[in-house]
CSV table of C-alpha atoms and ligand atoms in Angstrom, one decimal:
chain,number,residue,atom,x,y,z
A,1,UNK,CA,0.0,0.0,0.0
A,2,UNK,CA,1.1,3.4,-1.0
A,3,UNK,CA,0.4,6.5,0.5
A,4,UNK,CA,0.9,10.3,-0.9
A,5,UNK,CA,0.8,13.4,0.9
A,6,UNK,CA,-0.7,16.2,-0.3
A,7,UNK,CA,2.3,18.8,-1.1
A,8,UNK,CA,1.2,21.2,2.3
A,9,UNK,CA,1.6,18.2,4.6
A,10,UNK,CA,4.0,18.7,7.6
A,11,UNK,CA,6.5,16.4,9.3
A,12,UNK,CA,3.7,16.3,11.4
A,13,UNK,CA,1.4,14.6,9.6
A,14,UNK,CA,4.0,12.4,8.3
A,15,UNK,CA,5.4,11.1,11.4
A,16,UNK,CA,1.7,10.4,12.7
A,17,UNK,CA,1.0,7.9,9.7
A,18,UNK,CA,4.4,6.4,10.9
A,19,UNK,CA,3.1,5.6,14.3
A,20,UNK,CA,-0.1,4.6,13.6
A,21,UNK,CA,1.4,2.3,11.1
A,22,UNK,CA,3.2,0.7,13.5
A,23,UNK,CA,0.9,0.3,15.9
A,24,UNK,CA,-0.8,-1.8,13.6
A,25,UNK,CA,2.1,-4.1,13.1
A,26,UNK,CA,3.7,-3.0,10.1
A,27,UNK,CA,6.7,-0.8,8.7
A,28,UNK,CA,6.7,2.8,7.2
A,29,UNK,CA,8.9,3.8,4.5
A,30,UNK,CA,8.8,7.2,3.8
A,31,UNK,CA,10.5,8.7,0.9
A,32,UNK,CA,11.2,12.1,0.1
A,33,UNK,CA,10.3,13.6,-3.6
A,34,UNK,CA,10.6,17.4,-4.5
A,35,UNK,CA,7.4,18.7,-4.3
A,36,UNK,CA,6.0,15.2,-2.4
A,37,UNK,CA,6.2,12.6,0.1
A,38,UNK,CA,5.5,9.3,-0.2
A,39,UNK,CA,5.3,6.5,2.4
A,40,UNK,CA,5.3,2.9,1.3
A,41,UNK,CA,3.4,0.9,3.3
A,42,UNK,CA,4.7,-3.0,4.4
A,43,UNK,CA,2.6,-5.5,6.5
A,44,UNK,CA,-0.8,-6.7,6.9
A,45,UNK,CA,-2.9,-4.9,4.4
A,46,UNK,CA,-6.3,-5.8,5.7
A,47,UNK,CA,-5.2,-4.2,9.2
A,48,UNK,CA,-4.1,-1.0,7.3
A,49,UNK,CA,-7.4,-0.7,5.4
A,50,UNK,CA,-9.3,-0.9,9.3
A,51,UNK,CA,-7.0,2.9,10.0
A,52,UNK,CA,-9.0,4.8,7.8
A,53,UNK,CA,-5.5,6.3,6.5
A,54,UNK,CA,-7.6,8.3,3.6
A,55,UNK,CA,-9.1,10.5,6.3
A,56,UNK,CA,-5.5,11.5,8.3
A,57,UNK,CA,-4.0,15.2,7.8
A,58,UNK,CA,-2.2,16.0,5.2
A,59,UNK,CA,-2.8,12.4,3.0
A,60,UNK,CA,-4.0,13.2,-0.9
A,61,UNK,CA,-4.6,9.6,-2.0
A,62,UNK,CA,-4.1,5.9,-0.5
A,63,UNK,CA,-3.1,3.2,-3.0
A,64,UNK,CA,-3.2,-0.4,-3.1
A,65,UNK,CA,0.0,-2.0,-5.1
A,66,UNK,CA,-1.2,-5.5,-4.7
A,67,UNK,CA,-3.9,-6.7,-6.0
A,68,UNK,CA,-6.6,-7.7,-3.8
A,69,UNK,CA,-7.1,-11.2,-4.7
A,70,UNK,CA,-4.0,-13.3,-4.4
A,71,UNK,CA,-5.2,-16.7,-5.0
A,72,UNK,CA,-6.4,-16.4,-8.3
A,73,UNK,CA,-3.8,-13.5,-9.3
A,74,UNK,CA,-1.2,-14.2,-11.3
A,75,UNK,CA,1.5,-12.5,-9.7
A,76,UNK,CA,2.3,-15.2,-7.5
A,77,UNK,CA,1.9,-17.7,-10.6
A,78,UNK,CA,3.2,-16.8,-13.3
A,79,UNK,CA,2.1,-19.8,-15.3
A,80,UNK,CA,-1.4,-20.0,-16.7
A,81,UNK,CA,-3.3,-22.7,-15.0
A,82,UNK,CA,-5.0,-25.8,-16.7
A,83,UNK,CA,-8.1,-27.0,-15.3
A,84,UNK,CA,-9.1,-30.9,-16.2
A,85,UNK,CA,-12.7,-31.6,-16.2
A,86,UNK,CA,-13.6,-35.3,-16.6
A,87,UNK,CA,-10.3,-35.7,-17.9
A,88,UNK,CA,-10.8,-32.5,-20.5
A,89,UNK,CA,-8.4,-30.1,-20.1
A,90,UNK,CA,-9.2,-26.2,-20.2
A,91,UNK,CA,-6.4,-23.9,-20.2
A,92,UNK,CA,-3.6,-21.9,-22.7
A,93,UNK,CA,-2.5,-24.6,-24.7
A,94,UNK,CA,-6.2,-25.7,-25.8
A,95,UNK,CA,-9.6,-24.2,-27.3
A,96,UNK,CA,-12.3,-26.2,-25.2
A,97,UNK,CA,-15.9,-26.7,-27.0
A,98,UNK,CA,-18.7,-27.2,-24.3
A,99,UNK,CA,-22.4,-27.2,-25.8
A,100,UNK,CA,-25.3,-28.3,-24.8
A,101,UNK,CA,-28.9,-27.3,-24.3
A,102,UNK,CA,-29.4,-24.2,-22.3
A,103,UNK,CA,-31.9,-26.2,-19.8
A,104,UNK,CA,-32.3,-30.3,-19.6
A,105,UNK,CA,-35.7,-30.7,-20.9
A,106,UNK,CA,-36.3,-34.3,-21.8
A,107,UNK,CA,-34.1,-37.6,-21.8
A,108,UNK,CA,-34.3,-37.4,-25.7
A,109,UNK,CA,-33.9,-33.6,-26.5
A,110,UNK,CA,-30.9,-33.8,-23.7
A,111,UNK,CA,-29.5,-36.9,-25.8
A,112,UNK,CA,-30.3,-35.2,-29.4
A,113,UNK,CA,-28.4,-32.0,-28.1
A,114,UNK,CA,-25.3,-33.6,-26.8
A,115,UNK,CA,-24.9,-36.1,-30.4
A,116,UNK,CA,-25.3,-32.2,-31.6
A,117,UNK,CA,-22.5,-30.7,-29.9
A,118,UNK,CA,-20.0,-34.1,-29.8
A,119,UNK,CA,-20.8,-33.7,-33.6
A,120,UNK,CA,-19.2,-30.1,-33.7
A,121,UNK,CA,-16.3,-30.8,-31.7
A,122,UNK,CA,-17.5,-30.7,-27.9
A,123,UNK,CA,-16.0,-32.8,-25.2
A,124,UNK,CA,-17.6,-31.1,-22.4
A,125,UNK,CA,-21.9,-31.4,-22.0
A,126,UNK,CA,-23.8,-28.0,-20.9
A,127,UNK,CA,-26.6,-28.1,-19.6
A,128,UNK,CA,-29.0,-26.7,-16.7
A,129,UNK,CA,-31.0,-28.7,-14.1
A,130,UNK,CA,-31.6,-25.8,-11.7
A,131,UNK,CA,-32.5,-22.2,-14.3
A,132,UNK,CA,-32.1,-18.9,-12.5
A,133,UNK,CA,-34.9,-17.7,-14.3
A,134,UNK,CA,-35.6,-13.7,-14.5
A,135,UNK,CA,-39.3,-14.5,-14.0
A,136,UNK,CA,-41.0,-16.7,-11.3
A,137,UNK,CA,-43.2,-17.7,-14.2
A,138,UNK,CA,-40.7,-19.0,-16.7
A,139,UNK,CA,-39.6,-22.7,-16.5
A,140,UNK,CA,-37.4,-23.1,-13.5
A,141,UNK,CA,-35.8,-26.7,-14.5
A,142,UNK,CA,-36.2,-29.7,-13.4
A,143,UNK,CA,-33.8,-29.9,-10.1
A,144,UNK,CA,-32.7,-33.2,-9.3
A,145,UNK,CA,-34.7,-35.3,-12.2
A,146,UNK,CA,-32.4,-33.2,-14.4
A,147,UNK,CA,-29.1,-33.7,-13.2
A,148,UNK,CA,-30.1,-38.2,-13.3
A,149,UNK,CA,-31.0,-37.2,-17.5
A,150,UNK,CA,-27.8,-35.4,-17.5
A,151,UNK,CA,-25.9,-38.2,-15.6
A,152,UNK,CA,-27.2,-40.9,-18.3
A,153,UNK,CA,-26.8,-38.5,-21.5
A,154,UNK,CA,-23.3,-38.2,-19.7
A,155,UNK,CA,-23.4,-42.0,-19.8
A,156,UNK,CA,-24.4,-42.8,-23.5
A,157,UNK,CA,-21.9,-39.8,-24.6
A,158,UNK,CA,-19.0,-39.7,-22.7
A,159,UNK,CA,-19.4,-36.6,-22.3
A,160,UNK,CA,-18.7,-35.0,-18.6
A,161,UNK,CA,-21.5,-32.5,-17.5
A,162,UNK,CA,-21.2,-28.8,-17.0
A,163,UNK,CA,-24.0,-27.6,-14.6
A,164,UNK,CA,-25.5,-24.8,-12.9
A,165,UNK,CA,-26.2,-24.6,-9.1
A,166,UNK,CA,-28.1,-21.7,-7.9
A,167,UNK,CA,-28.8,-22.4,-4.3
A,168,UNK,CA,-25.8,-23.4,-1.8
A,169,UNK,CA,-28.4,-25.4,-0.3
A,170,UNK,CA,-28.2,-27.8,-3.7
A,171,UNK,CA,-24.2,-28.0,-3.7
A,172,UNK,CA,-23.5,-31.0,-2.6
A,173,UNK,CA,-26.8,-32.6,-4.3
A,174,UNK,CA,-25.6,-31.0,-7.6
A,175,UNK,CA,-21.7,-32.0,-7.2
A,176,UNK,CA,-22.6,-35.4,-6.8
A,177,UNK,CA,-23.8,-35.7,-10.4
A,178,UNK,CA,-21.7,-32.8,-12.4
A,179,UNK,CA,-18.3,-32.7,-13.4
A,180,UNK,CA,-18.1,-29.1,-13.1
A,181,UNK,CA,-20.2,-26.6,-11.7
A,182,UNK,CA,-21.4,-23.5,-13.0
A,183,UNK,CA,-21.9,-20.4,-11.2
A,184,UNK,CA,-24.2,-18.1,-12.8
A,185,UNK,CA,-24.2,-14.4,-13.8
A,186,UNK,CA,-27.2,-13.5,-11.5
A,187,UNK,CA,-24.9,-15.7,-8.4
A,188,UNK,CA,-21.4,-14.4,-9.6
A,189,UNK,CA,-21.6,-12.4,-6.0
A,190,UNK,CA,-23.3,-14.3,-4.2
A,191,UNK,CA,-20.6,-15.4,-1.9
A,192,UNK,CA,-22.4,-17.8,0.7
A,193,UNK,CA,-23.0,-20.1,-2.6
A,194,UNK,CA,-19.1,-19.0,-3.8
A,195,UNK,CA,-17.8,-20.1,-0.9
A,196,UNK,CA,-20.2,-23.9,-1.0
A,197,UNK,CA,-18.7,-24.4,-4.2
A,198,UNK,CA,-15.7,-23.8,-3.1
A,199,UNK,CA,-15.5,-26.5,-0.5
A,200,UNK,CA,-17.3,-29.0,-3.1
A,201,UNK,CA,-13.8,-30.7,-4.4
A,202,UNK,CA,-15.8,-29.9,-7.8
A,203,UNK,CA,-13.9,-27.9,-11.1
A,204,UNK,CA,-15.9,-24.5,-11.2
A,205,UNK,CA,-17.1,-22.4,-13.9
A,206,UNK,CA,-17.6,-18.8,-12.8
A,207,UNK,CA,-19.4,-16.1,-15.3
A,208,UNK,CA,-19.3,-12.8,-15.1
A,209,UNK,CA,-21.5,-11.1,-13.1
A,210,UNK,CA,-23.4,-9.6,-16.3
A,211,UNK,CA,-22.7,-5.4,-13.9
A,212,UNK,CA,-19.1,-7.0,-12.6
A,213,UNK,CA,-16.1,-4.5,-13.1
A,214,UNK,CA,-13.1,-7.1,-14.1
A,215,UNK,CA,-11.7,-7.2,-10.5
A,216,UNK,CA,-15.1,-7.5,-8.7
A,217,UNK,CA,-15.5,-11.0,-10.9
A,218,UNK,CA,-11.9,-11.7,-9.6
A,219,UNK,CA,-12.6,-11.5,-6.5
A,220,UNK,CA,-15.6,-13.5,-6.7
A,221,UNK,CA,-13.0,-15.8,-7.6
A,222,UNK,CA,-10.7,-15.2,-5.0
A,223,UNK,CA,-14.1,-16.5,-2.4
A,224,UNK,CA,-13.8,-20.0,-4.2
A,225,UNK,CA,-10.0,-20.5,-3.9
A,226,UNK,CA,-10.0,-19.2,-0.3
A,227,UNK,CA,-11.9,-22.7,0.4
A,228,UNK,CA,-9.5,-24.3,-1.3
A,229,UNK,CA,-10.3,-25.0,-4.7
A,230,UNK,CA,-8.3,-23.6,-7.6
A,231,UNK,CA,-9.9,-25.7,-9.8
A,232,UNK,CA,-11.8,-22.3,-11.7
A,233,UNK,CA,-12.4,-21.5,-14.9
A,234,UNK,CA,-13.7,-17.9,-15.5
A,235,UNK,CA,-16.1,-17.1,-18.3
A,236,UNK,CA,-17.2,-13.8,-20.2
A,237,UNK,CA,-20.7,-14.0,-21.1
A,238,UNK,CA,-21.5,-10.4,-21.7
A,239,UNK,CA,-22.4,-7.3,-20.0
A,240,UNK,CA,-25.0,-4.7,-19.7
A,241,UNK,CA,-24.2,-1.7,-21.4
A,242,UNK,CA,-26.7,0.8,-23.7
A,243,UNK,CA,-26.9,-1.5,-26.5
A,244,UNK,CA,-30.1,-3.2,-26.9
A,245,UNK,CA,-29.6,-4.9,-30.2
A,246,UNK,CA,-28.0,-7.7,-28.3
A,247,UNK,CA,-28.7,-9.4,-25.2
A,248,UNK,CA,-25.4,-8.4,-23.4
A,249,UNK,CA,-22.4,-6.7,-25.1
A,250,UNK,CA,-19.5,-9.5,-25.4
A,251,UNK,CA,-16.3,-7.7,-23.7
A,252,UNK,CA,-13.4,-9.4,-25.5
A,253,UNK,CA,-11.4,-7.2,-24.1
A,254,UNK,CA,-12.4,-9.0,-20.6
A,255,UNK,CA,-10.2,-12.2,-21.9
A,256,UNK,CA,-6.4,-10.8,-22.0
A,257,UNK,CA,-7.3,-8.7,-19.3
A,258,UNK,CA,-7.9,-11.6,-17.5
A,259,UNK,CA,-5.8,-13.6,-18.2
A,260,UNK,CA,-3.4,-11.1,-17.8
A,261,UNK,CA,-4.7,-10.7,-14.0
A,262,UNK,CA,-5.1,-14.2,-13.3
A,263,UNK,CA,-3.6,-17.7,-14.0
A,264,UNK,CA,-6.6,-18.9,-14.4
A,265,UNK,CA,-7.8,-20.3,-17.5
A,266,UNK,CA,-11.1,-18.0,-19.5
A,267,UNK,CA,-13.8,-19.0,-21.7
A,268,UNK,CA,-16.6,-17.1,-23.8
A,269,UNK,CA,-20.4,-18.0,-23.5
A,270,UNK,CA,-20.9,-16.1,-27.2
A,271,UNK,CA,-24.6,-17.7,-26.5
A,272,UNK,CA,-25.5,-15.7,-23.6
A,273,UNK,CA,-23.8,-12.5,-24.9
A,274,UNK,CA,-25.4,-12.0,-28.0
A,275,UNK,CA,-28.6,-14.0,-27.2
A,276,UNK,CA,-29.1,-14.6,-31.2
A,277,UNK,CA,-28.3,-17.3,-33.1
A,278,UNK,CA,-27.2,-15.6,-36.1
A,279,UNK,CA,-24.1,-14.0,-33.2
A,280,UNK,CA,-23.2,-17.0,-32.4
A,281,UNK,CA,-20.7,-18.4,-34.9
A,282,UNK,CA,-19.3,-14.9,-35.3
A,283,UNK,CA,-18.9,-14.2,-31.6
A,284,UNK,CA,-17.3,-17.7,-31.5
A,285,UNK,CA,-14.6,-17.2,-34.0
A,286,UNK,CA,-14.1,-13.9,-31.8
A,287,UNK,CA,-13.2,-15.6,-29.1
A,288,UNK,CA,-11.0,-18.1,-30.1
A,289,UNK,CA,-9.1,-15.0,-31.8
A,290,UNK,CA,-8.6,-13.5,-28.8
A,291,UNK,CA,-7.5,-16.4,-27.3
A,292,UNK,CA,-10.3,-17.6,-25.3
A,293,UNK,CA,-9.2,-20.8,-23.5
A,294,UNK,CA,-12.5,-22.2,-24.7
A,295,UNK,CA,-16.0,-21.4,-25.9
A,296,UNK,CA,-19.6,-22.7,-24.0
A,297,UNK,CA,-22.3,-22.4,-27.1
A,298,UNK,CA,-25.8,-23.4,-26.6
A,299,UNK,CA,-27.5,-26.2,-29.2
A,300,UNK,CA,-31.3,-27.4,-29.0
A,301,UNK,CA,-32.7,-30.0,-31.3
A,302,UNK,CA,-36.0,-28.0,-31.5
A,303,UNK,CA,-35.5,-24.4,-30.5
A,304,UNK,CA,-38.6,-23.4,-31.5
A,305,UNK,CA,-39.8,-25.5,-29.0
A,306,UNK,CA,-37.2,-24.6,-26.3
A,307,UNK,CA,-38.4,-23.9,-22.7
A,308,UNK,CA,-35.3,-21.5,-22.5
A,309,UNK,CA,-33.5,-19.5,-24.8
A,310,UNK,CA,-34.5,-21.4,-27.7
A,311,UNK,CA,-33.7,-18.0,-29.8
A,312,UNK,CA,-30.1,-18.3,-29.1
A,313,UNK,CA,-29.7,-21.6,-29.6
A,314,UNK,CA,-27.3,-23.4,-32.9
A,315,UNK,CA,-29.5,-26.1,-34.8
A,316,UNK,CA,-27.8,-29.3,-36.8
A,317,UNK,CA,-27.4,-26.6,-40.0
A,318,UNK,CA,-25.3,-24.5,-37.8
A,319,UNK,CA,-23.1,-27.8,-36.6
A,320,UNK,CA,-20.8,-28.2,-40.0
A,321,UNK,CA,-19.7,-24.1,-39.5
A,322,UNK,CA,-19.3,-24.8,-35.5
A,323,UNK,CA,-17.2,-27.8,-36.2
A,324,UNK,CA,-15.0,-26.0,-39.6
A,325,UNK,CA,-14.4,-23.5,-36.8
A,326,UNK,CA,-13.2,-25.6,-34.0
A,327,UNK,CA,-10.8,-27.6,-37.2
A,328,UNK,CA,-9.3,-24.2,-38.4
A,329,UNK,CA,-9.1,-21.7,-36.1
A,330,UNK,CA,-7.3,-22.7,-32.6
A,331,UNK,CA,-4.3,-23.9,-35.0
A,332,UNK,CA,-4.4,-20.3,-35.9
A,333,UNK,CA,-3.5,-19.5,-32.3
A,334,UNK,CA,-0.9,-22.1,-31.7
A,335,UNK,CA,-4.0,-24.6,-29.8
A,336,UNK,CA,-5.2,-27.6,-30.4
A,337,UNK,CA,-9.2,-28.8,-29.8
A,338,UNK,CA,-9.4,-30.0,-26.1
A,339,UNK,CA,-10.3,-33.8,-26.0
A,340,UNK,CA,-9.8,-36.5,-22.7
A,341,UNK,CA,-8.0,-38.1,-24.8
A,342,UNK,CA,-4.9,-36.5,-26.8
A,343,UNK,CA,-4.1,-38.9,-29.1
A,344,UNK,CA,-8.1,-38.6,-30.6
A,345,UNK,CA,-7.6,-34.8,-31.0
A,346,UNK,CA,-9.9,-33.9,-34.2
A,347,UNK,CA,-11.6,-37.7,-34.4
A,348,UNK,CA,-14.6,-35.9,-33.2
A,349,UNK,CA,-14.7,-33.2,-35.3
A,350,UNK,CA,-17.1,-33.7,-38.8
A,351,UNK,CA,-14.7,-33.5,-42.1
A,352,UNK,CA,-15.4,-31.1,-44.6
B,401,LIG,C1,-26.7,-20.4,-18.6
B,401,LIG,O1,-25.5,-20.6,-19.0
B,401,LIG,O2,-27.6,-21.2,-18.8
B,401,LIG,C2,-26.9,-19.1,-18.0
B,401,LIG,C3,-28.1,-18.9,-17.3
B,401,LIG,O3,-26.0,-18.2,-18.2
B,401,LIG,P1,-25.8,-16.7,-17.5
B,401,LIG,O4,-25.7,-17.0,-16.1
B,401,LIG,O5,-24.5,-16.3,-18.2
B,401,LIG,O6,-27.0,-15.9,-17.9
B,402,LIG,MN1,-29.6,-19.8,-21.0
């Protein structure tokens, strides 16, 4: 932590911040400029915050020079992280495909929509058992029913499932079937189930809270790795802005910044950000240009007949373009297409 004096402070002032530093256990180092003072701050940083050092005399401005979430920041790892789910790895030397229906319906439309997205390259399932739903009307999911279709599509596939959990109540009822669990954008502060998920020995995938400043969604990180689990993959899904043509506005920029911030591994939801289906490819080869670590698509056999999202979702024409993109463009970047299985890299994918 950094402190500067405003140019009229006295020794005064200065050698009060000293003391008071030290009384809170840690050291003050105060350097002398021409027109300023500066006092560099070394020790417990949460203790310093609790001195209210932006209202003593004579201090202009109180700065932090660490960033507030050290689990998940990079500075302290300097290598990207790789997060295996089910065996699938997600993380800088891979472009990971997860798709999937937006909510488990039925045993056959959760079946048709994961032959869909193995078809076009995915080795991870999506799909939602438990829907944070904007309205108390709209289809909520089907809970635990769900998460048993999802468990036998995961069977007949070999795919591993990606799944939400919206209560911290259902954690451990909803770890005990997924591979990986998804935190939502309407949860992506909602710490008491951050923190459940953290202590569920479970990969994560944590969206962007859709009104989440870059750090603010790093820190929601930070509550998951505090319990222990580093196992988290981040994922940009869009955020409010003016624009109403789209559903959210995809910040791209959000992935290098990230990654830049923390070792851990980020993915788009090109889906959820545009919320059209006609976005989706284009957002996808987006992401995978700026070096998304993976994308998470929606696909529904019948999206005219979707209980959620249907008009977002990619139908079977869209599969051969989904899959052309997953063959051509992570080469591009110097990736490979994530499988479980290296040696079957591309086996999955449809040929031209
Ligand atoms: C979803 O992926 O199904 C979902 C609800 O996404 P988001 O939280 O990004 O809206
Ligand atoms: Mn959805």
């Amino acid at each position: 932590m950094v402190i500067v004096m405003a140019p009229e402070a006295g020794q005064q002032d200065i050698d009060a911040i000293v003391e008071l530093v030290g009384t809170a256990g840690g050291n003050a180092f105060v350097s002398r400029g021409v027109s300023r003072t500066i006092i560099g701050l070394v020790g417990d940083i949460e203790q310093f915050s609790a001195l209210n050092l932006r209202g003593m005399p004579g201090v202009a401005d109180v700065m932090r020079v660490s960033t507030p979430y050290k689990l998940v920041s990079r500075d302290n790892h300097p290598d990207r992280s790789t997060v295996r789910v089910g065996g699938v790895p997600i993380g800088p030397d891979t472009v990971t495909l997860i798709a999937g229906p937006c909510a488990v319906e039925t045993p056959q439309q959760t079946l048709e929509a994961a032959e869909m997205a193995k078809a076009a390259g995915a080795t991870l399932l999506r799909g939602g058992a438990y829907k944070p739903r904007t309205s108390p009307y709209a289809f909520q999911g089907l809970g635990e029913a769900g998460l048993r279709i999802l468990a036998d599509v995961r069977e007949a596939t070999g795919l591993p499932v990606v799944t939400e959990v919206v209560d911290a109540h259902d954690v451990d009822l909803v770890a005990s079937y997924a591979d990986m669990l998804q935190v939502g954008t309407r949860n992506a502060q909602n710490f008491a189930l951050l923190q459940a998920v953290g202590g569920a020995g479970k990969p994560v995938m944590l969206k962007r809270g859709m009104n989440a400043t870059i750090e603010e969604w790093l820190m929601a990180a930070e509550y998951i790795a505090q319990r222990g689990n580093l196992d988290i993959v981040l994922c940009e899904r869009g955020i409010r802005t003016f624009e109403t043509a789209t559903r959210n506005t995809l910040d791209v920029s959000a992935v290098p910044v990230a990654q830049r911030l923390s070792h851990l591994p980020v993915i788009i939801d090109p889906s959820h950000s545009g919320g059209r289906r006609d976005l989706v490819l284009p957002l996808t080869r987006a992401a995978i240009a700026v070096g998304a670590d993976g994308v998470i698509v929606d696909v529904h056999p019948h999206p005219e007949q979707a209980l959620c999202d249907g008009p977002q979702a990619l139908v079977n024409g869209d599969l051969r373009e989904l899959a052309r993109i997953m063959r051509q463009f992570p080469p591009l970047l110097g990736r490979t297409v994530a499988t479980a299985n290296p040696a079957a890299s591309g086996d999955l994918l449809m040929s031209n």
